[in-house]
Tab-separated table of C-alpha atoms in Angstrom:
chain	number	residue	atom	x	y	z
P	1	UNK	CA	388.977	-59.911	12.287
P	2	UNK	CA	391.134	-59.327	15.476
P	3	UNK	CA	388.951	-58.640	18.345
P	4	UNK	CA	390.107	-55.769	20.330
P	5	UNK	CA	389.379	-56.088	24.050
P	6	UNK	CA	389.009	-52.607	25.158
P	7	UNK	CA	391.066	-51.546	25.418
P	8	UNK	CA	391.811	-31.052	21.719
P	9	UNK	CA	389.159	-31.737	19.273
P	10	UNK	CA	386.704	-28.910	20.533
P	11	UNK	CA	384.879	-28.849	17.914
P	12	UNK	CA	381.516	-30.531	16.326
P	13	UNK	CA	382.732	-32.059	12.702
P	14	UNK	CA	381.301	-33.831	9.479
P	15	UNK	CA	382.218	-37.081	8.223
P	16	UNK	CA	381.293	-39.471	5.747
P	17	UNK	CA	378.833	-42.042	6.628
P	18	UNK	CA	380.522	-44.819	8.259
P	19	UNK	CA	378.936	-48.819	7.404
P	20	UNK	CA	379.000	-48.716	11.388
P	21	UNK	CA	376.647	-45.758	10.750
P	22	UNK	CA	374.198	-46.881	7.823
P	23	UNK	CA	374.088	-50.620	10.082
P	24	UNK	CA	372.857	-48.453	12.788
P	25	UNK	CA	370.408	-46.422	11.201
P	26	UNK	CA	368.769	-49.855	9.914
P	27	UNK	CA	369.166	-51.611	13.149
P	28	UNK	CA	367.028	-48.574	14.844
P	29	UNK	CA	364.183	-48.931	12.098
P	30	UNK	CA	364.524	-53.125	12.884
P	31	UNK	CA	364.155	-52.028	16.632
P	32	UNK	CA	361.488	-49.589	16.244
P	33	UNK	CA	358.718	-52.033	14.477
P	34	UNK	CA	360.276	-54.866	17.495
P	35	UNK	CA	359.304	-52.361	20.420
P	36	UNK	CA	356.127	-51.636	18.554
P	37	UNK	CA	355.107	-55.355	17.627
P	38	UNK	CA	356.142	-56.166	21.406
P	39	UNK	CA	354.268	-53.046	23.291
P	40	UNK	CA	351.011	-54.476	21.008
P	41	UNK	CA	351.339	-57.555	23.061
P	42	UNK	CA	351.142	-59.743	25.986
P	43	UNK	CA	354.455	-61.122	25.951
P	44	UNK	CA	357.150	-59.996	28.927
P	45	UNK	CA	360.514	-58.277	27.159
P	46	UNK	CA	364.116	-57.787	28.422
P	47	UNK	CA	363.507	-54.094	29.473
P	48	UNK	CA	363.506	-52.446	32.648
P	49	UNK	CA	360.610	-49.794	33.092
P	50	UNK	CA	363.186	-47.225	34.485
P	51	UNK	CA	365.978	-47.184	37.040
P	52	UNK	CA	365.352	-48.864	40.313
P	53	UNK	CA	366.179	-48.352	43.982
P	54	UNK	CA	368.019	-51.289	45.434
P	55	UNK	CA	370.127	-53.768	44.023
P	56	UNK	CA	367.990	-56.898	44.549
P	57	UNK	CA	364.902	-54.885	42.271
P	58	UNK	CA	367.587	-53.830	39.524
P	59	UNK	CA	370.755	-56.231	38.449
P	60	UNK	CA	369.836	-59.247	40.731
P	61	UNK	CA	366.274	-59.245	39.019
P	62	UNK	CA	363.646	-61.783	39.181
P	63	UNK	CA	363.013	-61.978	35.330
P	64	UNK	CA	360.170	-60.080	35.412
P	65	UNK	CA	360.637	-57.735	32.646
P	66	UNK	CA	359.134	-54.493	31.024
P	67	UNK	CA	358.247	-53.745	27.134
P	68	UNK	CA	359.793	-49.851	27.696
P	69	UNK	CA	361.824	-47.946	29.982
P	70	UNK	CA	363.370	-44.335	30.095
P	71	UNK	CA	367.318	-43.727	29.852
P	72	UNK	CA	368.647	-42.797	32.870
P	73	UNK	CA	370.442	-39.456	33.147
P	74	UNK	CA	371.673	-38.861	36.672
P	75	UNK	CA	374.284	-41.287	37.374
P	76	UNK	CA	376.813	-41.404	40.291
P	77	UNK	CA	379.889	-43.442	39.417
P	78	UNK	CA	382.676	-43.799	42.702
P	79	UNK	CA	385.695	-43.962	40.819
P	80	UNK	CA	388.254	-46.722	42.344
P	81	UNK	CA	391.865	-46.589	41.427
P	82	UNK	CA	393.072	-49.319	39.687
P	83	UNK	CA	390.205	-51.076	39.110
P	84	UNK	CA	389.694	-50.287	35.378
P	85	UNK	CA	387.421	-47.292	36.608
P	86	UNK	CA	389.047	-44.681	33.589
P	87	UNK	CA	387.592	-46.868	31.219
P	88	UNK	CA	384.318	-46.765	32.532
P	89	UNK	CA	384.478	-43.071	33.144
P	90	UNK	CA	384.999	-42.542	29.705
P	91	UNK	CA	381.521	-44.027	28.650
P	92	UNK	CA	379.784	-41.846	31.675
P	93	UNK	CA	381.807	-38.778	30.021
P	94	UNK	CA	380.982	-39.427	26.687
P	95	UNK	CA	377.098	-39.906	27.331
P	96	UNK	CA	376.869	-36.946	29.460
P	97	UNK	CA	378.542	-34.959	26.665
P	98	UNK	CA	376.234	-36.402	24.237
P	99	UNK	CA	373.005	-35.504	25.712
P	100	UNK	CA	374.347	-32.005	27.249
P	101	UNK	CA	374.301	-33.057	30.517
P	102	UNK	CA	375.666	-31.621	33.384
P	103	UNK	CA	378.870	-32.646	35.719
P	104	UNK	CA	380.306	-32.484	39.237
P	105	UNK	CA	383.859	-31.065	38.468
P	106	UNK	CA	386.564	-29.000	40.221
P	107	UNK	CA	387.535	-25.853	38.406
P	108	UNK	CA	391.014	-28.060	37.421
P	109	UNK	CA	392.324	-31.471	37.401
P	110	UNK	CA	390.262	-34.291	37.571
P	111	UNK	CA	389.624	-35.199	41.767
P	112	UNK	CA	386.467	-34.061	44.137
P	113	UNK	CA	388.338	-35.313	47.243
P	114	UNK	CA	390.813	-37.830	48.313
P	115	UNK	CA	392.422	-38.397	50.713
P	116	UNK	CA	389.754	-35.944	52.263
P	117	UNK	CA	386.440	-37.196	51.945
P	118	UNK	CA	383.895	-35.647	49.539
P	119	UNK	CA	382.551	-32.043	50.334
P	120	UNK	CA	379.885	-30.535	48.005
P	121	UNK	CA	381.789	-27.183	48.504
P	122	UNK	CA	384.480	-29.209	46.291
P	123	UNK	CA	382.197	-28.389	43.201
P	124	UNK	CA	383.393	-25.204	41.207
P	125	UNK	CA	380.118	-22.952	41.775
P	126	UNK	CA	379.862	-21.281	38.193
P	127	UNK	CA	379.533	-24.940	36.820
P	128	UNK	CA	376.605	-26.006	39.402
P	129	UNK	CA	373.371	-25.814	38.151
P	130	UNK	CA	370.861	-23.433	40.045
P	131	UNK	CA	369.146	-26.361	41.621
P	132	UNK	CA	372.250	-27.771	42.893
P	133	UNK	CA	372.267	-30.985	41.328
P	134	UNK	CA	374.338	-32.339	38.857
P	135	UNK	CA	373.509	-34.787	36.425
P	136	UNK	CA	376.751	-36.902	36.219
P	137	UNK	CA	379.198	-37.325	39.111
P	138	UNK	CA	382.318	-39.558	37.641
P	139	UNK	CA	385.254	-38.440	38.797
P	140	UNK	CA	388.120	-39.688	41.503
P	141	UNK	CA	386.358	-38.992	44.811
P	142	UNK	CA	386.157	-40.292	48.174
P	143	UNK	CA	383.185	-42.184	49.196
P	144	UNK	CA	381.053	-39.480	51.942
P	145	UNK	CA	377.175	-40.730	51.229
P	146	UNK	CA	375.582	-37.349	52.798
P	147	UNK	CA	377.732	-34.792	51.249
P	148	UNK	CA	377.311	-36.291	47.764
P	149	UNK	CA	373.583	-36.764	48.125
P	150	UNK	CA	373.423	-32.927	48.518
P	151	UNK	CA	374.505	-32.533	44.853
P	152	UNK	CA	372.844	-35.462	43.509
P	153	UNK	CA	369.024	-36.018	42.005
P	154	UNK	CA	366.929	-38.273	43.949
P	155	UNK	CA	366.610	-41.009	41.513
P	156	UNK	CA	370.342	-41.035	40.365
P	157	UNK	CA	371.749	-44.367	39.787
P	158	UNK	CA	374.825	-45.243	42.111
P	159	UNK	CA	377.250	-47.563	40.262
P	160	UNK	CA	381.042	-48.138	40.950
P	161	UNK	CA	383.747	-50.916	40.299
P	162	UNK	CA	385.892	-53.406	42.107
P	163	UNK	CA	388.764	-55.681	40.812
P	164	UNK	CA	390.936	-58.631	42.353
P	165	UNK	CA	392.428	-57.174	45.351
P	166	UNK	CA	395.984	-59.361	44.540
P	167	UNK	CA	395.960	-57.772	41.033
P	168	UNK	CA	394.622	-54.481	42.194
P	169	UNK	CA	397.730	-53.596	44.334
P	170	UNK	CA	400.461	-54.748	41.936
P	171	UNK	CA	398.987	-52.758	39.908
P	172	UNK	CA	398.669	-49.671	42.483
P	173	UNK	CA	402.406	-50.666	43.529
P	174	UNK	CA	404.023	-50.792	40.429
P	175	UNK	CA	402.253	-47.931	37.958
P	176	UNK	CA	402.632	-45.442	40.596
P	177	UNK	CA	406.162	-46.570	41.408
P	178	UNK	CA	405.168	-47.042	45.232
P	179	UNK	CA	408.887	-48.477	46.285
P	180	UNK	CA	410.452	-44.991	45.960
P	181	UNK	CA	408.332	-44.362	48.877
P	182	UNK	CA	408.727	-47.534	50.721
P	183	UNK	CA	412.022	-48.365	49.880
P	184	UNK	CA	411.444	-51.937	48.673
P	185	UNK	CA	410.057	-53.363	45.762
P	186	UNK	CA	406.664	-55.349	45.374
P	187	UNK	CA	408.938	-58.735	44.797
P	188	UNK	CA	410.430	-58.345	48.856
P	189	UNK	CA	406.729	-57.802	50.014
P	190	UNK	CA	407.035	-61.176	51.277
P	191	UNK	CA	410.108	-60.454	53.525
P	192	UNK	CA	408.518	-57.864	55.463
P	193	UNK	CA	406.693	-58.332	58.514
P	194	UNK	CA	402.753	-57.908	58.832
P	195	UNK	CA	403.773	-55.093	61.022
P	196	UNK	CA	406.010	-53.588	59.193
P	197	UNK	CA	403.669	-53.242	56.102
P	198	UNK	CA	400.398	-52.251	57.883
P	199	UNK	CA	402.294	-48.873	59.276
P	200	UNK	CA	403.180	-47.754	56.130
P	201	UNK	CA	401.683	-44.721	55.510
P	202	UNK	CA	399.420	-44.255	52.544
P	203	UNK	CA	401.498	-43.104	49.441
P	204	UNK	CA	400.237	-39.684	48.694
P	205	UNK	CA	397.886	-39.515	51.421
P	206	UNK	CA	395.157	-41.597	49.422
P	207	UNK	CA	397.128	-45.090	47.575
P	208	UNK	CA	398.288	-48.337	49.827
P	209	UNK	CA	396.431	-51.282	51.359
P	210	UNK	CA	392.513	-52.070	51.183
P	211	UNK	CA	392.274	-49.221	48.456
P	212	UNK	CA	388.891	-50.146	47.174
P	213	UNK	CA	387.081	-50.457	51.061
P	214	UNK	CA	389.516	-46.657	51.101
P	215	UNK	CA	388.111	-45.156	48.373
P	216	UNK	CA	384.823	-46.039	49.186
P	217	UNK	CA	385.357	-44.525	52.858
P	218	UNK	CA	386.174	-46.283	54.910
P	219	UNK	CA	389.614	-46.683	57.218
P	220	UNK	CA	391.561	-49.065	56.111
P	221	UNK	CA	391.839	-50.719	59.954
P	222	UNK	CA	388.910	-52.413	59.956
P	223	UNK	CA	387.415	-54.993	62.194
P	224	UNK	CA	385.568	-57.461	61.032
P	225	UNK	CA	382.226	-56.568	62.445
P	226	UNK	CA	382.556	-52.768	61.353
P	227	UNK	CA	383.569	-54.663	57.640
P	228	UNK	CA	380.199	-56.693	57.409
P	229	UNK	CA	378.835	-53.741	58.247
P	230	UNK	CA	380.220	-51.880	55.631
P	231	UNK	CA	379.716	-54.249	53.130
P	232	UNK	CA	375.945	-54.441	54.402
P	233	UNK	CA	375.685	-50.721	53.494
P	234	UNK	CA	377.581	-50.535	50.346
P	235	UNK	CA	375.067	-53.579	48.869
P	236	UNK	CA	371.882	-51.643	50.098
P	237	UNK	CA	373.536	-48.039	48.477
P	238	UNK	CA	374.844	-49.017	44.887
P	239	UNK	CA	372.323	-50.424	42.158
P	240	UNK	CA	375.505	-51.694	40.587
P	241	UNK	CA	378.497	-53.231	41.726
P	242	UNK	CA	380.515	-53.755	38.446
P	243	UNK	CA	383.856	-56.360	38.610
P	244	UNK	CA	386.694	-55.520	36.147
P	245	UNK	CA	387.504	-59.125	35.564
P	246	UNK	CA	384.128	-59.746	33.926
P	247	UNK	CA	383.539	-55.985	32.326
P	248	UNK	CA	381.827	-56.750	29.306
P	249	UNK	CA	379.709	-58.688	31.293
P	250	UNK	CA	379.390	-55.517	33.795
P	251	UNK	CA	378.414	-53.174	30.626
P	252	UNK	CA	375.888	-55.310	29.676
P	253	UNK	CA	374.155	-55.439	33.368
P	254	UNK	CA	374.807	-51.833	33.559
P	255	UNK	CA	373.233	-50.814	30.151
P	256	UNK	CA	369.917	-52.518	31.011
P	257	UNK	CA	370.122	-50.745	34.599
P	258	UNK	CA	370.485	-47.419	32.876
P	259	UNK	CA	368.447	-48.586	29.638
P	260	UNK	CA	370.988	-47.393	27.508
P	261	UNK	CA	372.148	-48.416	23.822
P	262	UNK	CA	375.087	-50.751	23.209
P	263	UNK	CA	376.340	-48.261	21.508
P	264	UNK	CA	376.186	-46.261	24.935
P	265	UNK	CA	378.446	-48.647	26.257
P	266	UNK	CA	380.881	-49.234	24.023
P	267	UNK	CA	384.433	-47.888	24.481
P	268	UNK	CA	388.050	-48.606	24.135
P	269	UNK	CA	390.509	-49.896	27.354
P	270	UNK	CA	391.712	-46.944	28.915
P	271	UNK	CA	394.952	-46.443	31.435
P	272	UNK	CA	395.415	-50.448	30.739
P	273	UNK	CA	399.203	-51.600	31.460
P	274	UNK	CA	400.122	-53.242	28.487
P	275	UNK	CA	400.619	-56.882	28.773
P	276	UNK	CA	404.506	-57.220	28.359
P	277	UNK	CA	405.231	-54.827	31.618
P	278	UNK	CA	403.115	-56.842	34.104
P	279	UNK	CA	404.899	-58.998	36.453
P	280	UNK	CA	404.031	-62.096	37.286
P	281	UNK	CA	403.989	-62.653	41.219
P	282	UNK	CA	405.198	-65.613	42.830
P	283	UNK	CA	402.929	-67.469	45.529
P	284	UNK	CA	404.803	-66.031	48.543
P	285	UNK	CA	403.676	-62.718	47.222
P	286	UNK	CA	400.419	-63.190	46.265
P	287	UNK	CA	399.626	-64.680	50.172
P	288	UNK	CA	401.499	-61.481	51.564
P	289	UNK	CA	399.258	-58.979	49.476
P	290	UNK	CA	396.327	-61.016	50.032
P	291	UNK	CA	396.706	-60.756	53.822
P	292	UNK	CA	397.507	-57.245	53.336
P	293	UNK	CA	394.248	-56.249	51.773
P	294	UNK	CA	392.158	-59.055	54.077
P	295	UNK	CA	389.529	-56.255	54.032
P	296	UNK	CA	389.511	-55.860	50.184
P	297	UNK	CA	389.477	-59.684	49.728
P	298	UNK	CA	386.284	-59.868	51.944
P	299	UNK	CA	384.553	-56.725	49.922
P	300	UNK	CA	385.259	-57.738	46.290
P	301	UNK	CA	384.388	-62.101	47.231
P	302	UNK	CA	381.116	-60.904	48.155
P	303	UNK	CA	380.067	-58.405	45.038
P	304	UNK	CA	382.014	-61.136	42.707
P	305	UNK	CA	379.077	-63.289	44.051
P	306	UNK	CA	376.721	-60.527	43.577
P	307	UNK	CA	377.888	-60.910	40.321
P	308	UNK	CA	377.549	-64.186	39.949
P	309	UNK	CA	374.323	-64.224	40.638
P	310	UNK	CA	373.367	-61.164	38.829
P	311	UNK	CA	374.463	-63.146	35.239
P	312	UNK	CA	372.433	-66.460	36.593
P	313	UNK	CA	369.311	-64.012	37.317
P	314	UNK	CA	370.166	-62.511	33.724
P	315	UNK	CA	370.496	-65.934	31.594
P	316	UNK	CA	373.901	-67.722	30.625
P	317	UNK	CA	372.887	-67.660	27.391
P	318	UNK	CA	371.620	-64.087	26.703
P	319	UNK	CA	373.913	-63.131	28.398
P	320	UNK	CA	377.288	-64.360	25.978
P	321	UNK	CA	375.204	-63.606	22.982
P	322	UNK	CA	374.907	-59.733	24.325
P	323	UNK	CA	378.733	-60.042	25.300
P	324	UNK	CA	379.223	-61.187	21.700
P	325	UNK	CA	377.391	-58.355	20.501
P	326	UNK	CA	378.906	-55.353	22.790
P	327	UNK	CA	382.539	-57.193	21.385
P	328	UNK	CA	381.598	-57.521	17.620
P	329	UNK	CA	380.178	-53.190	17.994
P	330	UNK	CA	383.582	-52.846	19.505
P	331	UNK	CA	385.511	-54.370	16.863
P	332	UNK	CA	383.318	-52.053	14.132
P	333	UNK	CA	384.263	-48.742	16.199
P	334	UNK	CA	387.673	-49.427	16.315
P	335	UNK	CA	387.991	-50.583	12.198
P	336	UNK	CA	385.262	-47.293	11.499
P	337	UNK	CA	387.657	-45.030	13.864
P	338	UNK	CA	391.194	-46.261	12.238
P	339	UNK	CA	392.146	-46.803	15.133
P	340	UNK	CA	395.419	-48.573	16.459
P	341	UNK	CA	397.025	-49.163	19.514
P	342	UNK	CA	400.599	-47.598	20.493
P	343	UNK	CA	402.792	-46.891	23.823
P	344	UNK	CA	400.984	-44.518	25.532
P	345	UNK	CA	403.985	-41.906	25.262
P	346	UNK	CA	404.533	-42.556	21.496
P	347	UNK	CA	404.870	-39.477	19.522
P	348	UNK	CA	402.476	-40.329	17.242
P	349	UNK	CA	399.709	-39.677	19.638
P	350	UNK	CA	398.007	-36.848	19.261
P	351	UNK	CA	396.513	-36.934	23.602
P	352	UNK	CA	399.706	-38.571	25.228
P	353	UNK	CA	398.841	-40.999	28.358
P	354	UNK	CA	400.161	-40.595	31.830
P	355	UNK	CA	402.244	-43.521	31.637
P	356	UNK	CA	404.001	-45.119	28.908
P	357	UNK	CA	403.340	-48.495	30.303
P	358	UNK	CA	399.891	-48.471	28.885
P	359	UNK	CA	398.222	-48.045	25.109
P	360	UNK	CA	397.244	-45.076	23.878
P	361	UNK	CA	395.144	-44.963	20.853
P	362	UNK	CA	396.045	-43.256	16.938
P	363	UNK	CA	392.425	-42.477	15.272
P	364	UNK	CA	392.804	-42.097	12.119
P	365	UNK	CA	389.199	-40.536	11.913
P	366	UNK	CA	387.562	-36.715	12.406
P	367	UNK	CA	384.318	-38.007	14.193
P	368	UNK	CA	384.518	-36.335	17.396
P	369	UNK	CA	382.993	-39.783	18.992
P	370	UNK	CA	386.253	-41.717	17.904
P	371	UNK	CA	388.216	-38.674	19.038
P	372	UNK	CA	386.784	-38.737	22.802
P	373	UNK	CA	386.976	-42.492	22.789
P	374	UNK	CA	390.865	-42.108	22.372
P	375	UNK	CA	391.249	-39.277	25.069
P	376	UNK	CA	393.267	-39.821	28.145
P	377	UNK	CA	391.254	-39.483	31.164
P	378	UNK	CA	392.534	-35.845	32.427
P	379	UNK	CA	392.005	-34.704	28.837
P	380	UNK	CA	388.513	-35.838	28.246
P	381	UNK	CA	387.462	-33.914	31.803
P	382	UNK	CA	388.986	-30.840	30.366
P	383	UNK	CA	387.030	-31.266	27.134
P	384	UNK	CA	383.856	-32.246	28.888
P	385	UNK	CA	384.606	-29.321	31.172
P	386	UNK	CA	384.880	-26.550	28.692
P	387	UNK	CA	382.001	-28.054	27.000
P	388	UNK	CA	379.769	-26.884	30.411
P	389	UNK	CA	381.550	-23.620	30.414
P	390	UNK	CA	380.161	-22.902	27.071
P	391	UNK	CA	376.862	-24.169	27.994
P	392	UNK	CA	376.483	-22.546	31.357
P	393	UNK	CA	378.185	-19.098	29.706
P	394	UNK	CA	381.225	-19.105	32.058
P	395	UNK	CA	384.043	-17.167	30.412
């Protein structure tokens, strides 16, 4: 079988049982006498008791290990462009939906901020809860630690993404067609001067150079001292620092920091450029973007070694065979859903994409699960969004 690498219904329907669906039913017995046979005794498991408070206590563990723990239901997740962030989202989304949870959303679109930085008077008031507090915060945002505390719980779990910085901006450059702004394309970077390129302005106010250290709030002028700094803080705020390049590896890190199911976790590539439109950059290029996003090359080198060291901490070994697993799941949704992959404009779509340089996905399947697992992003935050309406009774 072909291994598939990621990758309105508004209503609740009925389908026949699925063989992902009868394997699943059995596996939870299976894991039901296991947690039993294991809480009965002495031996250490692969379990975290619940969510922790710093990094070092959570993902970069020390092996010692806990026979239960409690799913975690307030999660923060800072959205980064480009970084393979709408894929993510759409597990956060999907959960959240799942277990009626509530969200931090505008009354339209699918932002809370950027280029401004986050304000909790950005949340549509007749979808925030009495207490204030939402339950999931995963939309496009800008980074702005004591305005988003105000509408977070205590013990929510702060998670976001980075990716290559080199691959990050041709991405940024070319999906959002950044030369009809700048007047050159991503191939001349390399014939521009250093001063040239740093006083472009941002394209839209919010997309250009260093756009992860951006997004995460900071100016993208940075000196090095202020960067350590920032880098410093960002390690001591987020429990997890997930790196696209090595995502399966992030879901499994970030289901046992949330002590979620691998079924939790599993979901199709989402806003992915297919391969046959990405350019390949020549060397000149890739040392002119590099040297562009200096700041973004320091930030993602050192979570990437956070990383590192997270899967060391984790085991090699259990690790791939959990990777294996989270991929072979995958495989069964996308065979149970019917799904296929298309251009992400192709009429045949029933939720078209923004761009047609990415895959969309045909389900050939009623299960509303398979049906959100296909949405485009802007569409499943209108669906999840209507879904509060309805719970919170707002016409």
């Amino acid at each position: 079988m072909t291994q598939h690498i990621f990758g309105s219904c508004g209503c609740d329907v009925r389908v026949a049982w699925s063989n992902r669906q009868v394997r699943t039913i059995i596996a939870g017995l299976l894991t039901g006498v296991f947690v039993f046979l294991v809480a009965a005794s002495s031996t250490s498991t692969f379990f975290f008791t619940q969510p922790h408070s710093t990094l070092r206590d959570v993902v970069y563990w020390d092996g010692v290990n806990k026979a239960q723990c409690t799913p975690a239901t307030h999660v923060f997740f800072l959205k980064i462009h480009k970084c393979a962030s709408t894929t993510v989202q759409n597990v956060f989304l999907r959960f959240g939906y799942k277990n009626n949870l509530t969200f931090a959303l505008p009354a339209g679109a699918n932002y809370l901020g950027n280029p401004q930085y986050f304000h909790s008077n950005m949340l549509w008031k007749p979808l925030v809860p009495p207490d204030g507090k939402v339950d999931i915060f995963a939309l496009h945002t800008r980074l702005n630690p004591s305005e988003h505390t105000r509408v977070l719980h205590n013990d929510t779990v702060w998670v976001t993404i980075l990716r290559e910085p080199t691959a990050l901006y041709e991405s940024l450059f070319n999906f959002y067609h950044m030369q009809n702004a700048f007047g050159f394309d991503l191939g001349q970077l390399s014939e521009k001067s250093m001063q040239e390129l740093t006083s472009l302005r941002r394209y839209g106010g919010k997309l250009g150079r260093n756009q992860m250290l951006f997004d995460l709030g900071y100016p993208e002028n940075i000196s090095v001292t202020e960067l350590r700094s920032a880098i410093d803080n960002l390690d001591r705020r987020f429990h997890l620092v997930m790196i696209s390049e090595f995502i399966d590896e992030s879901f499994i890190l970030l289901r046992h920091l949330l002590c979620w199911s691998f079924h939790d976790v599993v979901v199709f590539a989402k806003n992915a450029r297919r391969k046959e439109v990405k350019p390949q950059l020549d060397p000149k290029t890739i040392q002119k973007v590099q040297e562009l996003n200096s700041a973004d090359v320091l930030l993602y080198d050192h979570f990437l070694a956070r990383h590192k060291q997270a899967v060391a901490n984790f085991g090699v070994k259990r690790m791939a065979d959990e990777v294996a697993e989270l991929r072979g799941l995958r495989d069964e949704y996308f065979e149970d859903c019917g799904a296929r992959e298309v251009n992400g404009k192709d009429a045949s779509l029933r939720f078209r994409e923004y761009s047609g340089l990415v895959n969309g996905y045909v389900i050939n399947n009623s299960d509303l699960n398979c049906q959100m697992m296909s949405m485009p992003e802007l569409t499943l935050v209108n669906f999840v969004r209507d879904h509060q309406k309805r719970l919170m009774g707002v016409a």
